[in-house]
XYZ file of C-alpha atoms in Angstrom:
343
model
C 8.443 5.058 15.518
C 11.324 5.808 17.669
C 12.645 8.844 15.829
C 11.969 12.044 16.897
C 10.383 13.959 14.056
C 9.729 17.716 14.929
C 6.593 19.685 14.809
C 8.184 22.865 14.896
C 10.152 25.117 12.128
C 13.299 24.120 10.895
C 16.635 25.390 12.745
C 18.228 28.279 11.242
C 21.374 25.937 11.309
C 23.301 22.608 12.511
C 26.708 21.177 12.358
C 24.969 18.571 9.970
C 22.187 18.106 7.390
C 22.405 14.856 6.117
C 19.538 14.060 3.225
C 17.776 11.259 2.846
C 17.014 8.746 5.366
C 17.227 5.331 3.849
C 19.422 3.002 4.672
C 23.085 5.677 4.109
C 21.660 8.297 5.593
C 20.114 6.737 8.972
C 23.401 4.672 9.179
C 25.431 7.752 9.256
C 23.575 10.047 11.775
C 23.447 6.638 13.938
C 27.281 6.725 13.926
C 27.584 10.340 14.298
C 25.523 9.885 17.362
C 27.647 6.696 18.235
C 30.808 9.316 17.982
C 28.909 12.481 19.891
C 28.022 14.648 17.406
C 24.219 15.632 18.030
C 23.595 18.697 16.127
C 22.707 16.769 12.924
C 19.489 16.833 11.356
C 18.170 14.415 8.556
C 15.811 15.430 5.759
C 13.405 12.966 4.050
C 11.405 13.998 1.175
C 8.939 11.288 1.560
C 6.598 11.429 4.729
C 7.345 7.695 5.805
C 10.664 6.266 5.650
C 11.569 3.373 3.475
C 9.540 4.108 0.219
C 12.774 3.229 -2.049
C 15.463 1.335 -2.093
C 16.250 0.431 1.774
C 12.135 -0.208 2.526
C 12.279 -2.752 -0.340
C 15.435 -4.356 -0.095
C 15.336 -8.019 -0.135
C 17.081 -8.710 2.894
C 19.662 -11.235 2.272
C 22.616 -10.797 4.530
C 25.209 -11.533 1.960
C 28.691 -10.985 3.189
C 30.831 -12.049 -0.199
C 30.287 -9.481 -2.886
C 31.749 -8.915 -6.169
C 34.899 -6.868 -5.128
C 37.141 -6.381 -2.104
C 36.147 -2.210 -1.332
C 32.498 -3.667 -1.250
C 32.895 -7.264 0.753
C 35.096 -5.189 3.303
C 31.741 -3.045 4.267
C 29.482 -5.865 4.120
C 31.668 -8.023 6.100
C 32.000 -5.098 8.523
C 28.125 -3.946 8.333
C 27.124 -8.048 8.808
C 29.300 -7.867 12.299
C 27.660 -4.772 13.790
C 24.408 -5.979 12.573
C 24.437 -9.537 14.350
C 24.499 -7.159 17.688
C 21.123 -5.624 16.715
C 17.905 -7.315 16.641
C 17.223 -7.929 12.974
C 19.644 -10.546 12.248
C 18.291 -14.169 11.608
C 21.057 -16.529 10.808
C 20.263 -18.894 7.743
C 23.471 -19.096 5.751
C 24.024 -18.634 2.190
C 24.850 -20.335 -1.134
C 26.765 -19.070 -4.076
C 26.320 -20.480 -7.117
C 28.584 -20.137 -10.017
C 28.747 -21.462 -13.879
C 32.474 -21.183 -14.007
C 34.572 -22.429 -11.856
C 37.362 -19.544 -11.907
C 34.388 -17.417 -10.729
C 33.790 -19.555 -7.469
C 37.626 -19.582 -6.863
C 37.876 -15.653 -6.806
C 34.530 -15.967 -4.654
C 36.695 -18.234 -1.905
C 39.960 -16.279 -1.850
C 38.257 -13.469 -1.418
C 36.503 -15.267 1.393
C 39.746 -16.141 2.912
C 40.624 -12.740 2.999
C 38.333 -11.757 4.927
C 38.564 -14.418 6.744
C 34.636 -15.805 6.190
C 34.669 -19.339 6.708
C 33.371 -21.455 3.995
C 32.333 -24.583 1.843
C 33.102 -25.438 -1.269
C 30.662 -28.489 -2.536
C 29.029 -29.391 -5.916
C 25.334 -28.430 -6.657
C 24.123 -32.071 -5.416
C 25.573 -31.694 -2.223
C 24.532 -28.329 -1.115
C 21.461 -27.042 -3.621
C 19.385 -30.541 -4.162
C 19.007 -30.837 -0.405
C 17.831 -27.377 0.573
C 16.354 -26.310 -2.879
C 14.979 -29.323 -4.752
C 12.775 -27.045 -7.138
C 16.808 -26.091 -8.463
C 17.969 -29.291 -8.225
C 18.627 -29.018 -11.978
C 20.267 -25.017 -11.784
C 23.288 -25.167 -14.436
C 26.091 -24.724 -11.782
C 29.330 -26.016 -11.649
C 30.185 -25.010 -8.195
C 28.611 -24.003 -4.807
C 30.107 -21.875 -2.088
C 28.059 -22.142 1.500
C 28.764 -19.405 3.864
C 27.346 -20.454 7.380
C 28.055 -16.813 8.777
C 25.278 -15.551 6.375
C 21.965 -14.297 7.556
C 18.633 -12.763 6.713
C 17.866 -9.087 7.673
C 14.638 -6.868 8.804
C 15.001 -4.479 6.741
C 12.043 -2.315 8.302
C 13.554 -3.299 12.069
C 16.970 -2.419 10.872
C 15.725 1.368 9.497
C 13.581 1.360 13.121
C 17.330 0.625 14.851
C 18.899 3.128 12.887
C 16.911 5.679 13.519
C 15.966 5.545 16.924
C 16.105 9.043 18.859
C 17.657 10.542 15.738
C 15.897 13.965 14.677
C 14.606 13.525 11.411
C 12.490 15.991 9.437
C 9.887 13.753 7.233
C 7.914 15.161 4.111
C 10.911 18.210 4.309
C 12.220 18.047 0.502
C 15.926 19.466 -0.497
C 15.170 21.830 -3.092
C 18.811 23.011 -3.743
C 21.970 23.759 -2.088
C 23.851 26.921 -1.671
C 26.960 25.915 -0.898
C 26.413 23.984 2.104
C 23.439 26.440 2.978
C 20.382 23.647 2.101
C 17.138 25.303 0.639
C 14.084 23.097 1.516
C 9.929 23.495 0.875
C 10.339 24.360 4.410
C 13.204 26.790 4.855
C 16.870 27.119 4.371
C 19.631 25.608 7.319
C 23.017 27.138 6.891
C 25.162 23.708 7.500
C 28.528 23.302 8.699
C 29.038 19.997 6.536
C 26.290 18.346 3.774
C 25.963 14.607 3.770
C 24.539 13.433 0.308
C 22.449 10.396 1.096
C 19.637 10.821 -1.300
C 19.805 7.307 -2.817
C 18.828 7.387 -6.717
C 18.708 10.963 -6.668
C 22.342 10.963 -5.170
C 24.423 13.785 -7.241
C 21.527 15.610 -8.495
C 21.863 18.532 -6.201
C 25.403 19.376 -7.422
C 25.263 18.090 -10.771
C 26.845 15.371 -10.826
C 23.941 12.339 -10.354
C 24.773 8.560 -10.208
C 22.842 6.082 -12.158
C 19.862 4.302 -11.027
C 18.812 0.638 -12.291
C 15.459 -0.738 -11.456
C 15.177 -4.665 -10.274
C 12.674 -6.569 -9.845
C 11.555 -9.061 -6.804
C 8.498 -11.817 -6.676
C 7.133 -13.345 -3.997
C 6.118 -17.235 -5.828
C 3.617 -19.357 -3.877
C 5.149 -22.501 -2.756
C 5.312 -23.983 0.371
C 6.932 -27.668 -0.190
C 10.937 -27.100 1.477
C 11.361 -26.014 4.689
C 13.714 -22.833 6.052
C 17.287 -23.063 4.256
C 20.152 -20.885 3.044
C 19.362 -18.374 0.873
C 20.930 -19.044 -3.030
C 22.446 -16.765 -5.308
C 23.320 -18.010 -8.831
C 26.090 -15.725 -9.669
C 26.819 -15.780 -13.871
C 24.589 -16.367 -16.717
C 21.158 -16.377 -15.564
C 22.010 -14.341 -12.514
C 19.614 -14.583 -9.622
C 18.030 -15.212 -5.901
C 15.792 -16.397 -3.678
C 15.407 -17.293 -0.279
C 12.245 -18.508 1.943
C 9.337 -15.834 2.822
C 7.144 -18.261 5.491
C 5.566 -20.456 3.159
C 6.369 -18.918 -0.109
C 9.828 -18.134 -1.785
C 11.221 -14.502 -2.493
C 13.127 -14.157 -5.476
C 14.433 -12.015 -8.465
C 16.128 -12.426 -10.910
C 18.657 -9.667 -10.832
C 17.458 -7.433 -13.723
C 19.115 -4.259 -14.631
C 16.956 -1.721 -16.616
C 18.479 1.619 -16.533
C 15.992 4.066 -15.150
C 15.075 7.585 -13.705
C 15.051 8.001 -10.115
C 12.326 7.367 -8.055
C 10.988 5.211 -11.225
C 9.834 1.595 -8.949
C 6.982 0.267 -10.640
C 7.145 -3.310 -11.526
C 6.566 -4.644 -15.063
C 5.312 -7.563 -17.132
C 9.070 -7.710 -18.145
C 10.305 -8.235 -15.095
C 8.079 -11.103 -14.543
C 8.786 -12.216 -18.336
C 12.560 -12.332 -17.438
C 12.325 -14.666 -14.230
C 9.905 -17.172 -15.636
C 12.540 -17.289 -18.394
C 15.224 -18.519 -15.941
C 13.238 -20.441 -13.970
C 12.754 -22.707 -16.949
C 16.161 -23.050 -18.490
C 16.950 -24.146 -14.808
C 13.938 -27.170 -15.275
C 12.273 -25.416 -11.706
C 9.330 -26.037 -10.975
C 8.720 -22.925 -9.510
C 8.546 -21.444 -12.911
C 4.752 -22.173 -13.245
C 4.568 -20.686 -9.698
C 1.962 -18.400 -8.988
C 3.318 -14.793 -7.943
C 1.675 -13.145 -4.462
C 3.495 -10.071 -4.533
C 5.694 -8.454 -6.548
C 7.770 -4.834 -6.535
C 10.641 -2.892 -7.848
C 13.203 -0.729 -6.337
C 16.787 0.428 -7.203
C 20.210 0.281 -7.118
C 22.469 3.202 -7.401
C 25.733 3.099 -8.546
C 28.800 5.377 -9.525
C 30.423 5.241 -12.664
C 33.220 3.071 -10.929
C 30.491 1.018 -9.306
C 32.289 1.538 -6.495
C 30.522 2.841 -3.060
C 30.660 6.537 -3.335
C 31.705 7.479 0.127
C 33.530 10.596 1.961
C 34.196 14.037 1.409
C 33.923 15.615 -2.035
C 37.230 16.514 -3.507
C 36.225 19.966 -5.057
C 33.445 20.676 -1.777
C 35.148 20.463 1.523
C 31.732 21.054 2.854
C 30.080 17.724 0.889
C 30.285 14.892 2.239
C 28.713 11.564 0.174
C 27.200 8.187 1.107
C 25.772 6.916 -1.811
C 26.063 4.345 -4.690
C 25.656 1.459 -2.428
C 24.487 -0.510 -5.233
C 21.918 -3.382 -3.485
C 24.071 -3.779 -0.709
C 22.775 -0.978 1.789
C 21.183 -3.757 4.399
C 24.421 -5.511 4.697
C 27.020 -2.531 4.749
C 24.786 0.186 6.650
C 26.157 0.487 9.715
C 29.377 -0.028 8.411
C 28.647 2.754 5.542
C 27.436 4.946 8.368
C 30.852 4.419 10.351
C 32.660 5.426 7.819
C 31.047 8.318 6.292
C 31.049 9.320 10.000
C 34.464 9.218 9.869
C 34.707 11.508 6.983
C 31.958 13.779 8.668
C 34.001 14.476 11.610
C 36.806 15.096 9.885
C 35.324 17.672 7.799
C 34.231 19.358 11.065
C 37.642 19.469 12.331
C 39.002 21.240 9.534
């Protein structure tokens, strides 16, 4: 554990409380301390960190998302990343069913200037993915640039020498005063990076949606690009050693903190796996789990300062892609931080 988490009693006050410290939250007091800014503290309700959504985060370093305000921060977050030491290369392939999907896929890829290629389903899934040699696709888009990330080495990175308070709940806020099980810290600027809970503390909560992700016993392709169906039948997977990791992208509106996995879950990916003739659908499944995604109502990423709280800032709704964007989450609510501090 390289963060530092403190034995004694709380300060009285810092410049900045940030709370939570998953994936938003550890990105952003790692860019504040990137920038200078050291009196920030980060509060963790849990006593290890990782129990949600960034501990159980699939890890697929996916660069191309659905819209332009998200691919800029995961193209951003994959470039810092690659200098850290949780970054395996392995490419990626995006599937699609329609083929006016897969061309707003590419010119958003040109836009950001991603390099990639554009093949049919028998060039670029039979040879890496025989068990979805028969996927209903119309189109695949290979991104070399893609990777795989540690998600537990990433939070380790993050956090290193940062002073984080584990097991230290945010009970409510007074303004930016934050009232904890352990004492109140009168803060100069609030950082809301509390994940599903995000909003709850000033009223105004996000939603959460819980998703699956099954680890299925098969060991008969070697190492290849991660896939990512992208339409009906939405789903991934991507090599775990000798078994494959995959979900299939389920949705169920839920209450924070709510993870457990379900026999509907399982129901819903043995149900794609066999309209797409796999024969992993008969798999048998090692491990499975449940985490979830947070999102605002614009499904946007809800980051910067608060329009009615000068004092709040937020870094949440990062919607399953808080591996990818992190760091570049972090520099920006950093930015926002600072900014508040100047004023």
């Amino acid at each position: 554990m390289g963060y530092k988490r403190s034995v004694n009693a709380l300060p009285q006050s810092a410049d900045v409380v940030i709370v939570g410290a998953g994936f938003a939250g550890a990105a952003t007091a790692w860019a504040l301390a990137r920038r200078g800014v050291t009196n920030a503290i980060v509060l963790e309700r849990e006593v290890a960190l990782g129990r949600y959504a960034s501990g159980r985060a699939a890890g697929l370093g996916r660069q191309i998302a659905e819209d332009d305000h998200t691919t800029a921060l995961t193209v951003r977050g994959a470039q810092l990343i690659r200098e850290l030491p949780v970054w395996q290369p392995s490419g990626g392939l995006y599937s699609f069913d329609d083929a006016a999907h897969a061309d707003a896929y590419a010119e958003r890829a040109k836009r950001f200037e991603i390099a990639t290629v554009m093949g049919s389903p028998d060039e670029l899934i039979a040879p890496g993915w025989p068990q979805l040699a028969q996927l209903r696709s119309v189109r695949v888009m290979h991104v070399p640039s893609d990777g795989t990330i540690d998600v537990a080495a990433l939070l380790a990175v993050l956090t290193k020498n940062l002073r984080i308070e584990l097991g230290c709940p945010v009970q409510r806020l007074d303004g930016p005063t934050v009232m904890t099980s352990r004492g109140a810290i009168a803060a100069r600027v609030v950082v809301d990076a509390s994940g599903a809970w995000a909003g709850e503390l000033v009223g105004e909560p996000l939603q959460a949606f819980k998703r699956h992700v099954f680890v299925l016993d098969d060991d008969n392709a070697p190492p290849t690009p991660w896939l990512w169906h992208l339409g009906a039948g939405e789903m991934y997977m991507r090599r775990d050693g000798a078994a494959v990791l995959a979900s299939p992208c389920d949705s169920a509106l839920s209450s924070a903190g709510h993870q457990d996995p379900d026999l509907v879950g399982e129901a819903h990916l043995r149900k794609l796996l066999d309209e797409a003739d796999s024969m992993l659908a008969g798999a048998p499944i090692t491990r499975r789990w449940a985490c979830q995604r947070a999102f605002a109502e614009d499904r946007k990423m809800k980051l910067g300062r608060d329009s009615n709280r000068p004092w709040l800032v937020w870094a949440a709704g990062l919607g399953g892609h808080g591996a990818t964007a992190a760091p570049a989450v972090g520099e920006r609510v950093a930015n926002a931080v600072i900014e508040a501090l100047s004023s």
